[in-house]
Coordinates of C-alpha atoms and ligand atoms in Angstrom, one line a residue:
X1 CA 0.0 0.0 0.0
X2 CA 2.8 2.4 1.0
X3 CA 4.5 1.5 -2.2
X4 CA 1.3 2.4 -4.2
X5 CA 1.0 5.8 -2.4
X6 CA 4.7 6.6 -3.2
X7 CA 4.1 5.7 -6.8
X8 CA 1.1 8.0 -7.0
X9 CA 3.0 10.9 -5.3
X10 CA 5.9 10.3 -7.7
X11 CA 3.6 10.4 -10.6
X12 CA 2.0 13.6 -9.4
X13 CA 5.4 15.1 -9.0
X14 CA 6.3 14.3 -12.6
X15 CA 3.1 15.9 -13.8
X16 CA 3.7 19.1 -11.7
X17 CA 7.2 19.3 -13.2
X18 CA 5.8 18.9 -16.7
X19 CA 3.2 21.6 -15.9
X20 CA 5.8 24.1 -14.6
X21 CA 8.0 23.4 -17.5
X22 CA 5.1 24.2 -19.8
X23 CA 4.4 27.4 -17.8
X24 CA 8.0 28.5 -18.2
X25 CA 8.1 27.8 -21.9
X26 CA 4.9 29.6 -22.8
X27 CA 5.2 31.8 -25.8
X28 CA 3.8 35.3 -25.4
X29 CA 1.3 36.6 -27.9
X30 CA 2.5 39.3 -30.2
X31 CA 0.8 42.0 -32.3
X32 CA 0.7 40.7 -35.9
X33 CA 2.0 43.0 -38.6
X34 CA -0.4 44.2 -41.3
X35 CA 0.4 43.2 -44.9
X36 CA -0.6 46.7 -46.1
X37 CA 0.0 50.3 -45.0
X38 CA -2.3 52.1 -42.5
X39 CA -3.5 54.4 -45.4
X40 CA -4.0 51.6 -47.9
X41 CA -7.7 51.2 -47.2
X42 CA -8.5 54.8 -47.9
X43 CA -11.0 56.3 -48.7
X44 CA -13.0 53.5 -47.1
X45 CA -11.1 53.4 -43.8
X46 CA -8.8 56.3 -43.0
X47 CA -5.1 55.9 -42.0
X48 CA -5.7 57.4 -38.5
X49 CA -8.3 54.8 -37.7
X50 CA -6.2 52.0 -38.9
X51 CA -3.1 53.2 -37.1
X52 CA -4.9 53.7 -33.7
X53 CA -7.0 50.5 -34.2
X54 CA -3.9 48.3 -34.9
X55 CA -1.1 49.9 -32.9
X56 CA -3.1 50.9 -29.8
X57 CA -6.4 49.0 -29.5
X58 CA -5.2 45.6 -30.8
X59 CA -1.9 46.0 -29.0
X60 CA -3.7 46.6 -25.7
X61 CA -5.7 43.3 -26.1
X62 CA -2.4 41.5 -26.8
X63 CA -0.7 43.0 -23.7
X64 CA -3.6 42.4 -21.4
X65 CA -4.0 38.8 -22.7
X66 CA -0.3 38.1 -21.8
X67 CA -0.8 39.6 -18.3
X68 CA -4.0 37.5 -17.8
X69 CA -2.4 34.3 -19.0
X70 CA 0.5 34.9 -16.7
X71 CA -1.9 35.3 -13.7
X72 CA -3.8 32.3 -14.9
X73 CA -0.7 30.1 -15.0
X74 CA 0.2 31.2 -11.5
X75 CA -3.3 30.3 -10.3
X76 CA -3.0 26.9 -12.1
X77 CA 0.4 26.3 -10.5
X78 CA -1.1 27.1 -7.0
X79 CA -4.2 25.0 -7.7
X80 CA -6.2 28.2 -6.9
X81 CA -9.5 27.5 -8.7
X82 CA -11.1 30.7 -7.3
X83 CA -8.5 32.8 -9.0
X84 CA -8.8 30.8 -12.2
X85 CA -12.6 31.4 -12.3
X86 CA -12.1 35.2 -11.5
X87 CA -9.8 35.5 -14.5
X88 CA -12.3 34.0 -17.0
X89 CA -13.8 37.4 -18.0
X90 CA -10.5 39.0 -18.7
X91 CA -9.4 35.9 -20.7
X92 CA -12.5 36.0 -22.8
X93 CA -12.3 39.8 -23.4
X94 CA -8.6 40.1 -24.2
X95 CA -8.3 36.7 -25.8
X96 CA -11.4 37.4 -27.9
X97 CA -10.0 40.9 -28.8
X98 CA -6.7 39.3 -30.0
X99 CA -8.4 36.5 -32.0
X100 CA -11.0 38.9 -33.6
X101 CA -8.6 41.6 -34.7
X102 CA -6.1 39.1 -36.0
X103 CA -8.8 37.7 -38.3
X104 CA -10.1 41.2 -39.2
X105 CA -6.8 42.6 -40.6
X106 CA -6.6 39.6 -43.0
X107 CA -10.2 40.0 -44.0
X108 CA -9.4 43.4 -45.5
X109 CA -7.3 44.4 -48.4
X110 CA -6.6 47.5 -50.6
X111 CA -7.3 45.2 -53.5
X112 CA -10.5 43.9 -52.0
X113 CA -14.2 44.4 -52.7
X114 CA -16.2 43.0 -55.6
X115 CA -17.6 39.5 -55.2
X116 CA -16.1 36.2 -54.2
X117 CA -15.5 33.4 -56.7
X118 CA -15.8 29.7 -56.9
X119 CA -16.9 27.5 -53.9
X120 CA -17.4 30.4 -51.6
X121 CA -19.8 32.1 -54.0
X122 CA -21.7 28.9 -54.6
X123 CA -22.1 28.4 -50.9
X124 CA -23.3 31.9 -50.4
X125 CA -25.9 31.5 -53.2
X126 CA -27.0 28.1 -51.7
X127 CA -27.4 29.4 -48.1
X128 CA -28.6 33.0 -48.7
X129 CA -30.1 32.9 -52.2
X130 CA -27.7 35.5 -53.7
X131 CA -24.5 37.5 -52.8
X132 CA -26.7 40.6 -52.3
X133 CA -29.0 38.8 -49.9
X134 CA -26.0 37.7 -47.8
X135 CA -24.6 41.2 -47.8
X136 CA -27.9 42.6 -46.7
X137 CA -28.3 40.0 -43.9
X138 CA -24.8 40.5 -42.6
X139 CA -25.0 44.3 -42.8
X140 CA -28.3 44.4 -41.0
X141 CA -27.1 42.0 -38.2
X142 CA -23.8 44.1 -37.8
X143 CA -25.5 47.5 -37.8
X144 CA -28.0 46.2 -35.2
X145 CA -25.3 45.2 -32.6
X146 CA -26.2 47.0 -29.4
X147 CA -23.2 48.9 -28.1
X148 CA -19.9 47.3 -29.1
X149 CA -19.4 44.0 -30.9
X150 CA -18.9 42.2 -34.2
X151 CA -20.9 40.9 -37.2
X152 CA -19.8 37.6 -38.7
X153 CA -20.1 35.3 -41.6
X154 CA -19.3 32.0 -40.1
X155 CA -19.2 28.3 -41.1
X156 CA -21.3 25.7 -39.3
X157 CA -19.3 22.6 -39.5
X158 CA -22.1 20.3 -38.4
X159 CA -24.6 21.3 -41.1
X160 CA -21.9 22.4 -43.6
X161 CA -23.6 25.7 -44.1
X162 CA -22.7 29.4 -43.9
X163 CA -24.4 31.5 -41.2
X164 CA -24.6 35.1 -40.2
X165 CA -24.1 35.9 -36.5
X166 CA -23.5 38.8 -34.2
X167 CA -21.4 38.8 -31.0
X168 CA -21.3 41.3 -28.2
X169 CA -18.1 42.9 -26.9
X170 CA -15.1 40.9 -27.9
X171 CA -16.8 37.5 -27.6
X172 CA -15.0 35.3 -30.1
X173 CA -17.3 33.7 -32.6
X174 CA -16.1 30.1 -32.4
X175 CA -15.5 30.1 -28.7
X176 CA -19.0 31.3 -27.9
X177 CA -21.2 30.0 -30.8
X178 CA -19.2 27.1 -32.4
X179 CA -19.3 28.8 -35.8
X180 CA -15.9 29.0 -37.5
X181 CA -15.2 32.7 -38.4
X182 CA -14.8 33.5 -42.1
X183 CA -15.5 37.3 -42.3
X184 CA -15.8 39.7 -39.3
X185 CA -16.9 43.3 -39.2
X186 CA -15.8 45.2 -36.2
X187 CA -18.4 47.7 -35.0
X188 CA -16.7 49.0 -31.9
X189 CA -16.7 52.8 -32.2
X190 CA -12.9 52.7 -32.3
X191 CA -13.3 51.0 -35.8
X192 CA -15.2 53.9 -37.4
X193 CA -16.0 56.9 -35.2
X194 CA -13.2 59.2 -36.3
X195 CA -14.4 59.0 -39.9
X196 CA -18.0 58.1 -39.8
X197 CA -19.0 59.6 -36.5
X198 CA -22.3 58.0 -35.3
X199 CA -23.3 56.8 -38.7
X200 CA -22.4 53.1 -38.3
X201 CA -24.5 52.0 -41.4
X202 CA -22.2 54.1 -43.7
X203 CA -19.1 52.4 -42.3
X204 CA -20.6 49.0 -42.8
X205 CA -21.6 49.9 -46.4
X206 CA -18.1 51.1 -47.1
X207 CA -16.3 48.1 -45.7
X208 CA -17.6 45.9 -48.5
X209 CA -15.2 47.8 -50.8
X210 CA -12.2 46.4 -49.0
X211 CA -13.2 42.8 -48.2
X212 CA -10.5 40.4 -49.1
X213 CA -12.6 37.6 -50.6
X214 CA -9.5 35.4 -51.2
X215 CA -8.9 35.4 -47.5
X216 CA -12.5 34.5 -46.8
X217 CA -12.4 31.7 -49.3
X218 CA -9.1 30.4 -47.8
X219 CA -10.8 30.4 -44.4
X220 CA -13.8 28.4 -45.8
X221 CA -11.4 25.8 -47.3
X222 CA -9.6 25.4 -44.0
X223 CA -12.8 25.3 -42.0
X224 CA -14.1 22.4 -44.2
X225 CA -11.1 20.2 -43.5
Ligands
FE2_1 FE1 -11.5 46.8 -32.9

């Protein structure tokens, strides 16, 4: 019996060592570079918005995510479940902010706009009737977000269909709804207010001119695997 207890303690000790090694080796999240200049999406999204949005707002989510994960790892190491639970909201907010913005920058392109091609277009026609109907549905859901949040075109892996959804705050689409994000529209005021003031519908209308459909198509292909 003693031997069995020793074996269990020894096993637990190895697991703890592995956990602390993992904690120490954790990679910090970093702000991804944009593949285009801050002014490249003008006149649809001005350079000042892009610069502040990327270098200040997104950077803050990244920094706060790293701080939160650090605290979470400490709580895990101590076995402090209360502290772990207390950190959930910050993890969701800053983790969601990092995930959402990382997708958003790649969804946009100075060479964007127009209509998608191939499989994505066929899926849009099948699930919404036409490209215009999808645009109307996603625009309406995005404009209607109360306060801050995001509108999304997502992929429902279970049914194999495209869906429109809206999320509050920085709630990440997949983590909170299960839909895989393909195209996100940020309707926090920091995304448009400097240029469009309180007229959110004009910003949502303009963003279609810079949607990178190749990126959205690539995301659909990956989501289907
Ligand atoms: Fe944002």
